[in-house]
mmCIF file of C-alpha atoms in Angstrom:
data_model
loop_
_atom_site.group_PDB
_atom_site.id
_atom_site.type_symbol
_atom_site.label_atom_id
_atom_site.label_comp_id
_atom_site.label_asym_id
_atom_site.label_seq_id
_atom_site.Cartn_x
_atom_site.Cartn_y
_atom_site.Cartn_z
ATOM 1 C CA ALA A 1 3.358 5.997 -16.712
ATOM 2 C CA GLY A 2 4.284 2.423 -15.797
ATOM 3 C CA PHE A 3 0.816 1.017 -16.508
ATOM 4 C CA GLN A 4 -1.589 0.595 -19.442
ATOM 5 C CA TYR A 5 -4.275 3.251 -19.582
ATOM 6 C CA GLU A 6 -5.570 2.774 -23.115
ATOM 7 C CA HIS A 7 -8.938 1.014 -23.118
ATOM 8 C CA ALA A 8 -9.084 1.265 -19.317
ATOM 9 C CA MET A 9 -11.941 2.491 -17.209
ATOM 10 C CA ALA A 10 -12.015 3.462 -13.546
ATOM 11 C CA ALA A 11 -14.941 3.928 -11.189
ATOM 12 C CA GLU A 12 -15.005 5.096 -7.605
ATOM 13 C CA VAL A 13 -16.911 2.806 -5.270
ATOM 14 C CA VAL A 14 -17.985 4.098 -1.847
ATOM 15 C CA LEU A 15 -19.088 1.459 0.641
ATOM 16 C CA ASN A 16 -19.634 3.610 3.739
ATOM 17 C CA ALA A 17 -23.113 2.154 4.329
ATOM 18 C CA TYR A 18 -21.590 -1.274 4.988
ATOM 19 C CA LYS A 19 -19.951 -2.513 8.168
ATOM 20 C CA GLU A 20 -16.238 -3.357 7.836
ATOM 21 C CA ASP A 21 -16.671 -7.133 7.441
ATOM 22 C CA GLN A 22 -19.387 -6.531 4.830
ATOM 23 C CA ARG A 23 -17.131 -4.095 2.937
ATOM 24 C CA VAL A 24 -14.369 -6.699 2.747
ATOM 25 C CA GLN A 25 -16.848 -9.256 1.415
ATOM 26 C CA VAL A 26 -18.270 -6.856 -1.206
ATOM 27 C CA MET A 27 -14.783 -5.744 -2.293
ATOM 28 C CA GLY A 28 -13.821 -9.380 -2.775
ATOM 29 C CA GLN A 29 -16.833 -9.921 -5.050
ATOM 30 C CA LEU A 30 -16.702 -6.710 -7.114
ATOM 31 C CA PRO A 31 -13.812 -7.608 -9.466
ATOM 32 C CA ALA A 32 -15.444 -10.873 -10.583
ATOM 33 C CA ALA A 33 -18.799 -9.113 -11.061
ATOM 34 C CA ALA A 34 -17.147 -6.362 -13.130
ATOM 35 C CA ALA A 35 -15.142 -8.888 -15.171
ATOM 36 C CA ALA A 36 -18.403 -10.678 -16.044
ATOM 37 C CA ILE A 37 -19.683 -7.588 -17.898
ATOM 38 C CA PRO A 38 -19.462 -8.165 -21.679
ATOM 39 C CA GLY A 39 -16.341 -6.540 -23.105
ATOM 40 C CA VAL A 40 -14.481 -6.362 -19.785
ATOM 41 C CA ARG A 41 -11.262 -8.374 -19.953
ATOM 42 C CA SER A 42 -10.022 -7.881 -16.405
ATOM 43 C CA ALA A 43 -11.036 -6.047 -13.229
ATOM 44 C CA ALA A 44 -9.458 -5.236 -9.866
ATOM 45 C CA LEU A 45 -9.737 -2.753 -7.004
ATOM 46 C CA THR A 46 -7.197 -0.349 -5.572
ATOM 47 C CA SER A 47 -7.321 2.266 -2.840
ATOM 48 C CA LEU A 48 -5.664 4.790 -5.169
ATOM 49 C CA LEU A 49 -5.002 4.617 -8.894
ATOM 50 C CA PRO A 50 -1.627 5.435 -10.429
ATOM 51 C CA LEU A 51 -1.204 9.165 -11.170
ATOM 52 C CA GLN A 52 -3.572 10.095 -8.305
ATOM 53 C CA GLY A 53 -0.728 11.168 -6.038
ATOM 54 C CA GLU A 54 0.631 9.901 -2.777
ATOM 55 C CA THR A 55 -1.313 8.768 0.256
ATOM 56 C CA TRP A 56 -1.063 6.589 3.355
ATOM 57 C CA ILE A 57 2.623 7.018 4.115
ATOM 58 C CA ASP A 58 4.236 4.401 6.381
ATOM 59 C CA SER A 59 7.804 3.467 7.169
ATOM 60 C CA ALA A 60 9.530 0.311 5.988
ATOM 61 C CA SER A 61 12.660 -1.248 7.415
ATOM 62 C CA VAL A 62 14.876 -4.267 7.139
ATOM 63 C CA PRO A 63 15.326 -5.958 10.531
ATOM 64 C CA GLY A 64 18.882 -5.532 11.797
ATOM 65 C CA LYS A 65 19.717 -2.747 9.350
ATOM 66 C CA THR A 66 20.912 0.599 10.746
ATOM 67 C CA TYR A 67 19.317 3.744 9.331
ATOM 68 C CA PRO A 68 20.445 7.390 9.488
ATOM 69 C CA ALA A 69 18.974 9.725 12.096
ATOM 70 C CA THR A 70 16.288 10.677 9.553
ATOM 71 C CA GLY A 71 14.880 7.151 9.915
ATOM 72 C CA SER A 72 13.961 4.250 7.692
ATOM 73 C CA PRO A 73 12.532 4.827 4.193
ATOM 74 C CA SER A 74 8.969 6.093 3.809
ATOM 75 C CA VAL A 75 6.648 4.096 1.572
ATOM 76 C CA ASN A 76 3.268 4.792 0.012
ATOM 77 C CA VAL A 77 0.745 2.056 0.785
ATOM 78 C CA ARG A 78 -1.857 0.893 -1.726
ATOM 79 C CA PHE A 79 -4.575 -1.631 -0.885
ATOM 80 C CA ILE A 80 -5.405 -3.885 -3.842
ATOM 81 C CA THR A 81 -7.279 -7.020 -4.847
ATOM 82 C CA PRO A 82 -5.655 -10.008 -6.527
ATOM 83 C CA ASN A 83 -5.196 -9.501 -10.286
ATOM 84 C CA TYR A 84 -4.531 -5.752 -9.912
ATOM 85 C CA PHE A 85 -1.143 -5.949 -11.641
ATOM 86 C CA ALA A 86 -2.484 -7.969 -14.588
ATOM 87 C CA THR A 87 -5.465 -5.611 -14.914
ATOM 88 C CA MET A 88 -3.245 -2.522 -14.923
ATOM 89 C CA ASP A 89 -0.566 -4.239 -17.023
ATOM 90 C CA ILE A 90 2.064 -3.529 -14.366
ATOM 91 C CA PRO A 91 4.704 -6.245 -14.698
ATOM 92 C CA LEU A 92 5.468 -8.506 -11.761
ATOM 93 C CA LEU A 93 9.258 -8.789 -11.782
ATOM 94 C CA GLY A 94 9.579 -11.485 -9.151
ATOM 95 C CA GLY A 95 7.597 -13.544 -6.686
ATOM 96 C CA ARG A 96 3.840 -13.699 -7.089
ATOM 97 C CA ASP A 97 0.566 -11.792 -6.957
ATOM 98 C CA PHE A 98 -1.924 -11.946 -4.102
ATOM 99 C CA THR A 99 -4.490 -14.749 -3.946
ATOM 100 C CA ALA A 100 -7.689 -15.044 -1.911
ATOM 101 C CA ALA A 101 -5.859 -17.495 0.376
ATOM 102 C CA ASP A 102 -3.478 -14.690 1.427
ATOM 103 C CA GLN A 103 -6.212 -13.252 3.668
ATOM 104 C CA GLN A 104 -5.376 -15.950 6.214
ATOM 105 C CA LEU A 105 -1.577 -15.621 6.100
ATOM 106 C CA LYS A 106 0.428 -14.356 9.048
ATOM 107 C CA PRO A 107 2.518 -12.311 8.829
ATOM 108 C CA MET A 108 0.597 -10.213 6.318
ATOM 109 C CA PRO A 109 1.865 -10.611 2.734
ATOM 110 C CA VAL A 110 2.993 -7.531 0.797
ATOM 111 C CA ILE A 111 4.229 -6.747 -2.702
ATOM 112 C CA LEU A 112 6.855 -4.032 -3.149
ATOM 113 C CA SER A 113 7.559 -1.778 -6.084
ATOM 114 C CA ARG A 114 11.017 -1.641 -7.644
ATOM 115 C CA ALA A 115 11.548 1.805 -6.042
ATOM 116 C CA ALA A 116 10.759 0.356 -2.600
ATOM 117 C CA VAL A 117 13.324 -2.424 -3.037
ATOM 118 C CA VAL A 118 15.980 0.073 -4.145
ATOM 119 C CA ALA A 119 15.194 2.290 -1.115
ATOM 120 C CA LEU A 120 15.495 -0.676 1.271
ATOM 121 C CA TRP A 121 18.282 -2.649 -0.436
ATOM 122 C CA PRO A 122 20.248 -0.211 -2.651
ATOM 123 C CA GLU A 123 22.821 -2.920 -3.320
ATOM 124 C CA LEU A 124 20.112 -4.855 -5.241
ATOM 125 C CA ALA A 125 19.242 -2.019 -7.637
ATOM 126 C CA GLN A 126 20.405 -4.082 -10.638
ATOM 127 C CA HIS A 127 18.626 -7.283 -9.464
ATOM 128 C CA PRO A 128 15.665 -6.209 -7.289
ATOM 129 C CA GLU A 129 13.957 -9.588 -7.722
ATOM 130 C CA GLN A 130 16.606 -11.068 -5.409
ATOM 131 C CA ALA A 131 15.007 -9.207 -2.474
ATOM 132 C CA VAL A 132 11.720 -11.164 -2.644
ATOM 133 C CA GLY A 133 11.298 -13.247 0.486
ATOM 134 C CA ARG A 134 13.745 -11.253 2.603
ATOM 135 C CA PRO A 135 12.708 -10.147 6.113
ATOM 136 C CA LEU A 136 10.845 -6.840 6.146
ATOM 137 C CA GLN A 137 8.826 -4.632 8.475
ATOM 138 C CA VAL A 138 6.184 -2.095 7.519
ATOM 139 C CA ASN A 139 5.221 0.421 10.175
ATOM 140 C CA GLY A 140 7.129 -1.679 12.738
ATOM 141 C CA ARG A 141 5.246 -4.932 11.969
ATOM 142 C CA ALA A 142 6.788 -7.994 10.352
ATOM 143 C CA VAL A 143 5.347 -8.718 6.899
ATOM 144 C CA SER A 144 5.915 -11.431 4.315
ATOM 145 C CA PHE A 145 7.478 -10.000 1.128
ATOM 146 C CA ILE A 146 5.900 -12.204 -1.582
ATOM 147 C CA GLY A 147 6.261 -10.228 -4.813
ATOM 148 C CA LEU A 148 7.987 -7.436 -6.712
ATOM 149 C CA ALA A 149 6.099 -5.131 -9.098
ATOM 150 C CA ASP A 150 7.553 -2.681 -11.559
ATOM 151 C CA ASP A 151 7.127 0.993 -10.736
ATOM 152 C CA ALA A 152 3.896 2.821 -11.616
ATOM 153 C CA ARG A 153 3.907 6.622 -11.511
ATOM 154 C CA THR A 154 1.926 8.470 -8.843
ATOM 155 C CA SER A 155 2.506 11.785 -10.637
ATOM 156 C CA PHE A 156 4.197 13.119 -13.751
ATOM 157 C CA LYS A 157 5.660 15.950 -11.643
ATOM 158 C CA THR A 158 7.641 13.923 -9.107
ATOM 159 C CA ALA A 159 9.834 10.837 -9.014
ATOM 160 C CA THR A 160 8.063 7.545 -8.399
ATOM 161 C CA PRO A 161 7.972 6.917 -4.640
ATOM 162 C CA PRO A 162 8.496 3.515 -3.021
ATOM 163 C CA LEU A 163 5.173 1.645 -2.969
ATOM 164 C CA VAL A 164 3.995 -1.190 -0.737
ATOM 165 C CA TYR A 165 0.920 -3.072 -1.898
ATOM 166 C CA GLN A 166 -1.240 -4.794 0.717
ATOM 167 C CA GLY A 167 -4.294 -6.966 0.254
ATOM 168 C CA TYR A 168 -7.606 -5.117 0.358
ATOM 169 C CA TRP A 169 -8.645 -7.139 3.377
#
């Protein structure tokens, strides 16, 4: 599956009653509140758990690279809080995880999955960690590629798609 599911628990949190700035604040506080519950070792938020399918499809491209007429690679976007990879036991293969300070960074920081790196830089398939820090655009906007995560399955029926992780904010 690409992640640890034994002894894991998931809960859906709906914050529709809050305004957007309030939702961001609450989402930033929820992991620490959950981690403070006795017996909880780690907590994080994600817009979609592994094995829940694909959603929020964007395009990703390397500036200056020419793509076929079909266009640049499509990527699945997941919005996560810091500590998501440690909580899910998804290895970071290069670079770093998000921190609270990343909310202020411009361009927006992103973490790519191994499949995303291979789709964008096939020549780095054997050493995907070497792509961290390279110029990248997601949906036509420049982003800062800060980390590389191992692949986590979105389904047992299909190949793992390229994933781009963005901060929940």
